Coordinates of C-alpha atoms and ligand atoms in Angstrom, one line a residue:
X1 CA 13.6 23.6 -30.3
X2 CA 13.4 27.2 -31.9
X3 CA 12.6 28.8 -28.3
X4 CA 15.5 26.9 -26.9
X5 CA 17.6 28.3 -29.6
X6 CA 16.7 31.4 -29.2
X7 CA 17.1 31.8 -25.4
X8 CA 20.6 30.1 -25.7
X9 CA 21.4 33.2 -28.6
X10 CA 20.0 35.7 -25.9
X11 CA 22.5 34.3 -23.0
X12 CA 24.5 36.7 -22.6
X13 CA 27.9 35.4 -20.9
X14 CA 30.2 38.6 -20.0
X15 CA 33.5 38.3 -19.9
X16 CA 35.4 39.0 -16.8
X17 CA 37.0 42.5 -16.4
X18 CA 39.3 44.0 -13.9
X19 CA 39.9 47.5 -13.0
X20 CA 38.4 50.2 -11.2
X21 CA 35.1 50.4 -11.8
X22 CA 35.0 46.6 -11.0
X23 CA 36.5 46.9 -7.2
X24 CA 33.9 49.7 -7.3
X25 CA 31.5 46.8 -8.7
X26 CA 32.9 44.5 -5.5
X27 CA 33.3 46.7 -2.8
X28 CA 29.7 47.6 -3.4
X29 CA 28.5 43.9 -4.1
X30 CA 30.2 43.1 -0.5
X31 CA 29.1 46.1 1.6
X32 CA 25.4 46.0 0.4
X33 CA 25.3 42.0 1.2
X34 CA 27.5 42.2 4.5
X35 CA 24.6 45.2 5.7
X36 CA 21.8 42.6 4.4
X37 CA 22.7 39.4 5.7
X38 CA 24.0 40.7 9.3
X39 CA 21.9 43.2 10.2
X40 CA 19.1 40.6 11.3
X41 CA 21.5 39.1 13.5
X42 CA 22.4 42.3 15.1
X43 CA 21.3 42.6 18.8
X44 CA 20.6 46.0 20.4
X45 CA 19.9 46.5 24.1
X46 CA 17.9 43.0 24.0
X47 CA 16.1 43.1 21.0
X48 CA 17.2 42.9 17.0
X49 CA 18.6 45.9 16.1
X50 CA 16.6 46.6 13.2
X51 CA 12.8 44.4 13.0
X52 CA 9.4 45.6 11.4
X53 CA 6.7 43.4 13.9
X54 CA 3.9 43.0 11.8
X55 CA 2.1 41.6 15.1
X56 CA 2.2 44.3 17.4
X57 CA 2.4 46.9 14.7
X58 CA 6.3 48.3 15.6
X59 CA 9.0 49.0 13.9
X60 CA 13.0 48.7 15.7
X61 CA 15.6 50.5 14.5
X62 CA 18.1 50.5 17.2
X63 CA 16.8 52.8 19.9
X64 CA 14.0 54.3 17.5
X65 CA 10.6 52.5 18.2
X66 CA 8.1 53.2 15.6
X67 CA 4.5 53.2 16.3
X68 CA 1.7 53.8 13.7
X69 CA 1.7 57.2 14.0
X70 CA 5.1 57.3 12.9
X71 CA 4.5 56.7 9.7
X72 CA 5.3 60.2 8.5
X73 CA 9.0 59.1 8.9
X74 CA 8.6 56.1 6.1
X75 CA 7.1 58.6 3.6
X76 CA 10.0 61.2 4.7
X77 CA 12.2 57.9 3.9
X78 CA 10.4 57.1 0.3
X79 CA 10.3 61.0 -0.6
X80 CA 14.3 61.1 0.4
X81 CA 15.1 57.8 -1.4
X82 CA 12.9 58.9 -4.5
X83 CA 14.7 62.8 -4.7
X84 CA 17.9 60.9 -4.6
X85 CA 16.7 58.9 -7.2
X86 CA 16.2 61.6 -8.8
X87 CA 19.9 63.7 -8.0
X88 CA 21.9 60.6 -8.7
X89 CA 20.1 59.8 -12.1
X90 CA 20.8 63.8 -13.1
X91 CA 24.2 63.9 -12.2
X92 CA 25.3 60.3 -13.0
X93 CA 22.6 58.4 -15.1
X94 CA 21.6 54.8 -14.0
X95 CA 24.8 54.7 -12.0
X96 CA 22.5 52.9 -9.0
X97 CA 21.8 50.1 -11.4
X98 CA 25.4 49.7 -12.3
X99 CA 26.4 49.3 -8.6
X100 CA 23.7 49.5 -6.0
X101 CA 20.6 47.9 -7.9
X102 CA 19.5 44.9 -5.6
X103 CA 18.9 43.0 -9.4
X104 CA 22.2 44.0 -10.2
X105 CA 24.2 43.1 -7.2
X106 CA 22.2 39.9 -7.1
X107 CA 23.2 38.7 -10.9
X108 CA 26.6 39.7 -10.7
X109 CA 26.8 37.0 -7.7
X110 CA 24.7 34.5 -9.1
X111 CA 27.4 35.1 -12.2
X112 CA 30.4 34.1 -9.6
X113 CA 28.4 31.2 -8.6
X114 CA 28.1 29.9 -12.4
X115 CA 31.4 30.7 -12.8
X116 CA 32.9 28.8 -9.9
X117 CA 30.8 25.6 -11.2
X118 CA 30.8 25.9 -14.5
X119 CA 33.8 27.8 -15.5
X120 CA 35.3 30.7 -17.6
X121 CA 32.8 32.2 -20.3
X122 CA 33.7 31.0 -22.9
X123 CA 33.8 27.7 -21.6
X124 CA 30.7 27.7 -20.5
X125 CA 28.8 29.1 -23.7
X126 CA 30.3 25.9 -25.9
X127 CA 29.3 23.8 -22.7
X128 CA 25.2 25.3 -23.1
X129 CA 25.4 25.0 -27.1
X130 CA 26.7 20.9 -27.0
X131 CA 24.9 18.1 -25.8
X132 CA 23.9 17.3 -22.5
X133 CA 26.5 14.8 -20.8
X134 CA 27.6 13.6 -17.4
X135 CA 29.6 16.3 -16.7
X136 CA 27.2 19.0 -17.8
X137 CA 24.2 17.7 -15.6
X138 CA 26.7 17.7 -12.7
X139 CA 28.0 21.1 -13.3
X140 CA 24.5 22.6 -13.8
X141 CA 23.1 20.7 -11.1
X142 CA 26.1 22.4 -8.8
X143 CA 25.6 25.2 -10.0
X144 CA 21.7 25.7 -10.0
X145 CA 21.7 23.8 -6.4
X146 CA 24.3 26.3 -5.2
X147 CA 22.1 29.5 -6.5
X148 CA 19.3 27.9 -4.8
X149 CA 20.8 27.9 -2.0
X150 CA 21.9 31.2 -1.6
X151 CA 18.8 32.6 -2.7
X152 CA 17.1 30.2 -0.2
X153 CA 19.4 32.4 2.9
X154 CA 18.4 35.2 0.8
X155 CA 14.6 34.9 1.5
X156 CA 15.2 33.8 5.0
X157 CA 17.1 37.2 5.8
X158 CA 14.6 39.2 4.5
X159 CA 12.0 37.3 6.7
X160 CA 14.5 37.8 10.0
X161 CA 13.9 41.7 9.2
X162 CA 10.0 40.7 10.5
X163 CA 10.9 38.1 12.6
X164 CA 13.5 37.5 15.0
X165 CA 16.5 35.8 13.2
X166 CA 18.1 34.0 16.2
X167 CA 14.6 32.1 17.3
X168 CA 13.6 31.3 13.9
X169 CA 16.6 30.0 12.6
X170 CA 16.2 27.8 15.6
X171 CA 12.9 26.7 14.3
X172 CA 14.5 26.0 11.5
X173 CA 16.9 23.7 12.6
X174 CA 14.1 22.0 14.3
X175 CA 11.7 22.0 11.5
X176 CA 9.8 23.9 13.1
X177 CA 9.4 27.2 10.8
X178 CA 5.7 28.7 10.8
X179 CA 3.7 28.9 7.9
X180 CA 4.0 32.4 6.7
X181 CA 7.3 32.5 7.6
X182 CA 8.3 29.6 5.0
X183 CA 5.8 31.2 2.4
X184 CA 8.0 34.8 2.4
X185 CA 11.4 32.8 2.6
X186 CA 10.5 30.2 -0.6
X187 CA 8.6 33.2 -2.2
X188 CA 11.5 35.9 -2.3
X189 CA 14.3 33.1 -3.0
X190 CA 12.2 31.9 -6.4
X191 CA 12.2 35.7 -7.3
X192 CA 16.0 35.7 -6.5
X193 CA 16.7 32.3 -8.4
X194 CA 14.5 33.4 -11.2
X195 CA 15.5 37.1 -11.5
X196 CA 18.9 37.0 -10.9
X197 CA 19.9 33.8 -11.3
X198 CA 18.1 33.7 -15.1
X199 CA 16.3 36.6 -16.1
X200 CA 19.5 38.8 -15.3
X201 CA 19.8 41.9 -17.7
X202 CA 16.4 40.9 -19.2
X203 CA 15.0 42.5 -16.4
X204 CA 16.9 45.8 -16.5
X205 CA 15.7 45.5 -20.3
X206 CA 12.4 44.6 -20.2
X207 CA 10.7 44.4 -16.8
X208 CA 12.5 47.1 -14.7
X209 CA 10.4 50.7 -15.0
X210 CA 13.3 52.8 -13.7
X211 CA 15.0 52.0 -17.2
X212 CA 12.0 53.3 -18.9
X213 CA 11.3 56.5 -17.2
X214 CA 15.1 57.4 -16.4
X215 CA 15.2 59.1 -19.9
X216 CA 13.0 62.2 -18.3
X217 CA 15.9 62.8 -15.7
X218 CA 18.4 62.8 -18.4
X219 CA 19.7 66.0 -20.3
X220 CA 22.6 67.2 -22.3
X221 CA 24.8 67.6 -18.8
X222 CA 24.3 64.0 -17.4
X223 CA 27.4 62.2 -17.1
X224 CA 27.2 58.2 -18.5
X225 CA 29.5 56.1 -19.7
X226 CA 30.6 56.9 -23.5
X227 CA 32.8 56.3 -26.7
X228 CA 34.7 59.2 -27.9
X229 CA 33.5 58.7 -31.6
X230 CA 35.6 61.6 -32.9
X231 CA 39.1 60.3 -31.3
X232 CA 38.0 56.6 -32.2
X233 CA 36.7 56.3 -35.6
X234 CA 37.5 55.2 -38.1
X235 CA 38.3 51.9 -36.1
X236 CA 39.9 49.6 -37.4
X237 CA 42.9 46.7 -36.1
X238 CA 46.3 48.0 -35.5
X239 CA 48.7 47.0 -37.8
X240 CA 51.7 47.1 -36.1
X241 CA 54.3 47.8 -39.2
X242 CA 52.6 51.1 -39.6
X243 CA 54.6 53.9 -37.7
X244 CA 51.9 55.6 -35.2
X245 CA 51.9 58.8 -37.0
X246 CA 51.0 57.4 -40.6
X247 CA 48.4 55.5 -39.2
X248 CA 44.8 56.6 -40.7
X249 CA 42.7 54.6 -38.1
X250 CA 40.9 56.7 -34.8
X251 CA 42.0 55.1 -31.7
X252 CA 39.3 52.7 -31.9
X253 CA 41.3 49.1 -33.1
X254 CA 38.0 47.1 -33.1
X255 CA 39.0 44.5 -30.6
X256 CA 35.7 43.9 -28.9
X257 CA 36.6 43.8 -25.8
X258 CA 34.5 46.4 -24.3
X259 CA 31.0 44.1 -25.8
X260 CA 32.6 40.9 -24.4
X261 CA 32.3 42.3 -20.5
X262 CA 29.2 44.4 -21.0
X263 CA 27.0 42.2 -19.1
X264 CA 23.9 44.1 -20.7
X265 CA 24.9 42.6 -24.0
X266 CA 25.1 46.5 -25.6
X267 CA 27.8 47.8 -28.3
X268 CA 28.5 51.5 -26.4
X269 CA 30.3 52.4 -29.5
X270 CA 26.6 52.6 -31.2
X271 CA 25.7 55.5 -28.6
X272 CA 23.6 56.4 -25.8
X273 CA 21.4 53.1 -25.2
X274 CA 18.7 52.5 -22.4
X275 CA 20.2 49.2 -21.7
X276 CA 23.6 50.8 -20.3
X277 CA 23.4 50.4 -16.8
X278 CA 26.1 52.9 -16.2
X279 CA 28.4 50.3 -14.7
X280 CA 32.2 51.2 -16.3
X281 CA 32.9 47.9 -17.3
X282 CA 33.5 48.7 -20.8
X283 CA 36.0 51.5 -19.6
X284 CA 38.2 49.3 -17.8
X285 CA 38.1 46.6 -21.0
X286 CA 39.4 49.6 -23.1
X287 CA 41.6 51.9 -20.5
X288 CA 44.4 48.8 -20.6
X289 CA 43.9 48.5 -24.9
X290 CA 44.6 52.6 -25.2
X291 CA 47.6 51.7 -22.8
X292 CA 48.5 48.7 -24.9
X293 CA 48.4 51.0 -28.0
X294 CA 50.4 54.1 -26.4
X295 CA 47.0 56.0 -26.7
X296 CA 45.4 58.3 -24.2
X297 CA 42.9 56.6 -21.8
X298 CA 39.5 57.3 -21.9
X299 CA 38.1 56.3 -25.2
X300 CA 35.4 55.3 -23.5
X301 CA 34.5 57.3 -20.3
X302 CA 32.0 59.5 -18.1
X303 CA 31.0 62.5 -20.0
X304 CA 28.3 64.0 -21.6
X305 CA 27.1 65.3 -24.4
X306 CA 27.4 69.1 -24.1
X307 CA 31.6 67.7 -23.0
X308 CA 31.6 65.6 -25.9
X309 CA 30.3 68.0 -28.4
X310 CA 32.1 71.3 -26.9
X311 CA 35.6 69.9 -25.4
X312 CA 35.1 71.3 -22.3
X313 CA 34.9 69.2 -19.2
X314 CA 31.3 68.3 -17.8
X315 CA 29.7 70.5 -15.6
X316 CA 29.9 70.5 -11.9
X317 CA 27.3 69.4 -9.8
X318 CA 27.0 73.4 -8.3
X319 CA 26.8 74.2 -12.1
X320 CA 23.5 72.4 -12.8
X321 CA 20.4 73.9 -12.0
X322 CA 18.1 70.8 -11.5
X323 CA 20.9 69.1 -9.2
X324 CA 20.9 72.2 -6.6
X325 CA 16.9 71.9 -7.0
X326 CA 17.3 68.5 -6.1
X327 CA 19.8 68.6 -3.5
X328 CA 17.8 71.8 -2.2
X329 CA 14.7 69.8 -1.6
X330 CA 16.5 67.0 0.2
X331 CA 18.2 69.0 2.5
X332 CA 15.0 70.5 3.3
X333 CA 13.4 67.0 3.9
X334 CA 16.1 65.6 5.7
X335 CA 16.4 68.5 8.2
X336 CA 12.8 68.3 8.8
X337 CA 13.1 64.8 9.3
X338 CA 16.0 65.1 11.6
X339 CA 14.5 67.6 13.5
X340 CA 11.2 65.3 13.9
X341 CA 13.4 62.4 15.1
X342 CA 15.2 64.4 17.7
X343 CA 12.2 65.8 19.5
X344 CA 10.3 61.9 18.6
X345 CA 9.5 60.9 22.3
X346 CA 10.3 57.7 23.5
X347 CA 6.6 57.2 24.2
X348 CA 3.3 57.8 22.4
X349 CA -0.5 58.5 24.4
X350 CA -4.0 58.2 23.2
X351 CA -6.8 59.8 25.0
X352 CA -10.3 58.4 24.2
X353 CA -13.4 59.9 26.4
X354 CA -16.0 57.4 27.7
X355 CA -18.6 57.6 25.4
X356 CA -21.2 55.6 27.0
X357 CA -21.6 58.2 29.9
X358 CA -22.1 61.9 28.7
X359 CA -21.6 63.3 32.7
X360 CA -22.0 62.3 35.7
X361 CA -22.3 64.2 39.3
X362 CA -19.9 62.2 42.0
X363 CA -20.1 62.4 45.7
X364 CA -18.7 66.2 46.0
X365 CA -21.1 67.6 43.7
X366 CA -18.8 67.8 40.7
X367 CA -19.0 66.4 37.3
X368 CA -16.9 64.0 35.8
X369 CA -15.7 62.5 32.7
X370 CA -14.1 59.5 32.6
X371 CA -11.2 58.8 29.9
X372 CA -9.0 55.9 29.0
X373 CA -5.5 56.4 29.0
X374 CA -3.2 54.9 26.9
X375 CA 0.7 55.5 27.1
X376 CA 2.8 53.3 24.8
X377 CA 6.4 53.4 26.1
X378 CA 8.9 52.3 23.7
X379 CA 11.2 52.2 25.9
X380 CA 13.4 48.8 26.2
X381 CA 12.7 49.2 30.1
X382 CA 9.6 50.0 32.6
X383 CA 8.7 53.8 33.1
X384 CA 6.7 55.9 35.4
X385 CA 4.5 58.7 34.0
X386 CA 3.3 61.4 35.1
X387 CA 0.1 63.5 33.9
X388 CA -1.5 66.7 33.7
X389 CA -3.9 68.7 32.8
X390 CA -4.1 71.9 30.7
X391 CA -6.7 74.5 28.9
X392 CA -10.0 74.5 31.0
X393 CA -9.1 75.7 34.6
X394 CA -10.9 74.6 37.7
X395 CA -10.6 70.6 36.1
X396 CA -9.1 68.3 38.3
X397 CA -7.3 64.9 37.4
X398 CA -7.9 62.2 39.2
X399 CA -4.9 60.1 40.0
X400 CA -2.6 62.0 38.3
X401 CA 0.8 61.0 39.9
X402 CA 1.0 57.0 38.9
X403 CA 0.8 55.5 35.6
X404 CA 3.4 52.5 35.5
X405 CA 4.1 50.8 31.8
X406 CA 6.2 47.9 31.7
X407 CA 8.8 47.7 29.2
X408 CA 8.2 48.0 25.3
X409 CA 4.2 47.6 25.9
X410 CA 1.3 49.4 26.6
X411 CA -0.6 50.1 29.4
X412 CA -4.4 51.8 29.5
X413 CA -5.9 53.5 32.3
X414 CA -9.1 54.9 33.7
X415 CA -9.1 58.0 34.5
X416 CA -12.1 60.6 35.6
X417 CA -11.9 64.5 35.2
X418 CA -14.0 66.7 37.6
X419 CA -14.6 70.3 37.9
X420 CA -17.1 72.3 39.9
X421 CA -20.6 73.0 37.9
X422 CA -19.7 76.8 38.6
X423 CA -16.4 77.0 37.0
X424 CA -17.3 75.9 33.8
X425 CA -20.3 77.2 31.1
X426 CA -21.7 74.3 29.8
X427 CA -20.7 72.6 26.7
X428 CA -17.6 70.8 25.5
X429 CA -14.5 72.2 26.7
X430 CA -10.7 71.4 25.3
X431 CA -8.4 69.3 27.4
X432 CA -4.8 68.6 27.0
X433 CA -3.6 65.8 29.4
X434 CA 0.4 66.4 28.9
X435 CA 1.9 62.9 29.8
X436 CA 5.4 63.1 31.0
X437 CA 8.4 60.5 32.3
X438 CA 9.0 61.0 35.4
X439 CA 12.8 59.8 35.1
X440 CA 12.8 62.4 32.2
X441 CA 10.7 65.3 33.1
X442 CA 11.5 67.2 29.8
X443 CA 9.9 64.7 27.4
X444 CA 6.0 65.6 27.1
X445 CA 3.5 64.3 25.0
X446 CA 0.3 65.9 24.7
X447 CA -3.1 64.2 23.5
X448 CA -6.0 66.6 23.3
X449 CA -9.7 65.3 24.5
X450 CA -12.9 67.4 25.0
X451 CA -14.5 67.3 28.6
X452 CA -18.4 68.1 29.0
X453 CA -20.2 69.9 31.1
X454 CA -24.0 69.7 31.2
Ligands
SF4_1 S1 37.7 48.1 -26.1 FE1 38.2 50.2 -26.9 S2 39.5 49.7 -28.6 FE2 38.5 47.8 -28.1 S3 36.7 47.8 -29.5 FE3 36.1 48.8 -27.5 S4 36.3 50.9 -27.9 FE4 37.5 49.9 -29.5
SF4_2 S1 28.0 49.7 -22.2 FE1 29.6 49.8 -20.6 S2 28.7 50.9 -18.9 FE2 27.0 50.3 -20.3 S3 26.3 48.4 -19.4 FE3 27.8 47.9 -21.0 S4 29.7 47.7 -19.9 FE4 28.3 48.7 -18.5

């Protein structure tokens, strides 16, 4: 009874707000889903435009094929997404919780749903402190079936970004879904359900580590969302007999409004808190009261403390050292990146030397080494590749001119090496086949492999 109690004192219900930072709140809500949920469904040259294959080890991101080897380009992705992390939290505080946050965007949805079954917030807080009757089990049971839903096409889109959409919600349909694909798509929607649909800001409280270590990114020139405590204390209600001049109050008439639509349950007026997720709301509650009351907006706004404290407007991004380290270091990363992905070849080769046989003479009275070729081709269509040979003269490739690879597989080859016992001291010598397309005689790939001589 007491734990009941308790949760149904920690529900927080926040009261809908419009205003800027809300159709900021949307727009992001709506672009972030509409990438989500289409993207699996997107079809490029023949394939899904974007799909991580687990099976054959590939990743697909429209014409980019991403072997093993390529997995340079997901740490460049985590140390781009981890220094803008950083730049946005320096500049701007936990603005990405406030409108990107996957917990956040998720909540404020599973809020819309709540709301369109169970009604306004106020409505429903005196519904979930009374008794249960008819009409609440039916609401609840709309609303909780309708969050279960969408978290259920939740957990299937993430599974379509590792297996084609199209087929498996055909398999679907059918019943036919495989085991592992069910276990993701149950798995991530009862995380869904449970995190967003329950949990909500208790996460971003409690559970989410971002909140705990943001404080290190923050210093005296971080913009967050504030209250102006020298223009709004002492608060106090208007009263409206008392001519604006004469009245002793700060701006500040105590109406609440900015608590009732913080959906992380915090009083700003109290100060910087943790719990702030950066998200405006409380400006666009008080922007329309400082209206009402012929005040200046912008009791409660971005600024920081050095603005605050000083008068003077926040510094510029240019004007902060650790944001042009920042930006510094991810220009650096992305060029290199970008650099990487315009020379990335369209195919990847392996060269492994037959270990079984150290040398052997043929018929001509050269010595051989035999090799296995392997050319992945990435390509979404069949390719012809030539090879070569470079760095120990007098070697001679068997073969060279033909090495067909069907599309988006691999193909391995035999191949033998020979050179005359005179041209060569013995010992190992460095090879470098160079592999190229022959549609495309620019694009090389080399693979290094040592060749023998006895
Ligand atoms: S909304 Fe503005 S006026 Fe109302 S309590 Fe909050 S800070 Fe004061
Ligand atoms: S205090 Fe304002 S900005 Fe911070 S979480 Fe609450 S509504 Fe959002």
């Amino acid at each position: 009874m007491s734990q009941k109690l308790q949760f149904q004192t920690l529900k927080i219900y926040p009261r809908p707000v419009t205003g800027r930072f809300n159709r900021w709140r949307v727009g992001f809500v709506a672009v972030t889903q509409l990438v989500f949920f289409l993207l699996p469904w997107l079809m490029w040259n023949g394939r899904p435009a974007v799909r991580f294959d687990f099976g054959t080890m590939r990743g697909y991101l429209f014409d980019l094929v991403l072997l093993p080897q390529d997995l340079i380009y997901l740490a460049g992705t985590l140390i781009l997404s981890a220094l803008g992390l950083f730049l946005w939290t320096t500049l701007a505080g936990r603005l990405w919780c406030g409108f990107s946050c996957p917990q956040t965007v998720y909540t404020q949805i599973m809020l819309w749903i709540e709301q369109v079954f169970e009604g306004p917030q106020r409505t429903r807080r005196l519904r979930d402190a009374g008794p249960w009757t008819p009409e609440k089990i039916l609401r609840k049971t709309a609303s909780q079936g309708a969050m279960a839903v969408f978290a259920l096409w939740t957990g299937l889109t993430l599974v379509g970004y590792f297996s084609p959409m199209r087929p498996m919600v055909a398999r679907l349909a059918e019943g036919m879904l495989g085991p592992w694909e069910t276990g993701f798509a149950l798995g991530y929607a009862a995380f869904t359900w449970l995190l967003a649909g329950h949990l909500r800001e208790a996460v971003c409280k409690h559970m989410c580590p971002y909140a705990r270590f943001q404080g290190v990114m923050y210093d005296r020139d971080t913009l967050h969302v504030t209250y102006d405590p020298t223009r709004g204390e002492p608060r106090g209600a208007l009263r409206r007999s008392t001519p604006a001049a004469a009245r002793p109050q700060g701006d500040c008439v105590d109406c609440g409004l900015c608590v009732q639509v913080c959906p992380a349950g915090i009083d700003i007026r109290q100060g910087l808190q943790y719990e702030c997720i950066n998200c405006g709301l409380c400006i666009d509650a008080c922007d329309p009261v400082m209206d009402k009351t012929g005040r200046p907006r912008g009791l409660i706004r971005f600024s920081t403390q050095n603005a605050l404290e000083s008068g003077q407007p926040p510094l510029g991004w240019l004007q902060r050292p650790r944001a042009l380290f920042y930006s510094g270091l991810m220009i650096v990363c992305s060029a290199v990146m970008g650099v990487g992905l315009y020379l990335h070849a369209p195919f990847k080769v392996d060269v492994l030397r037959d270990r079984a046989v150290f040398a052997r003479e043929n018929e001509a009275g050269e010595i051989e080494n035999a090799y296995t070729l392997r050319i992945f081709n990435t390509r979404g269509e069949h390719r012809h590749y030539r090879v070569r040979l470079e760095g120990a003269p007098g070697v001679r490739l068997e073969g060279a001119g033909g090495f067909q690879v069907p599309a988006d597989a691999d193909g391995s080859f035999v191949v033998t090496v020979a050179a005359q016992p005179e041209t060569l001291s013995s010992g190992s010598h460095p090879l470098r086949f160079v592999v190229e397309d022959a549609a495309d005689p620019l694009r090389t790939v080399e693979a290094h492999a040592p060749f023998l001589m006895p």
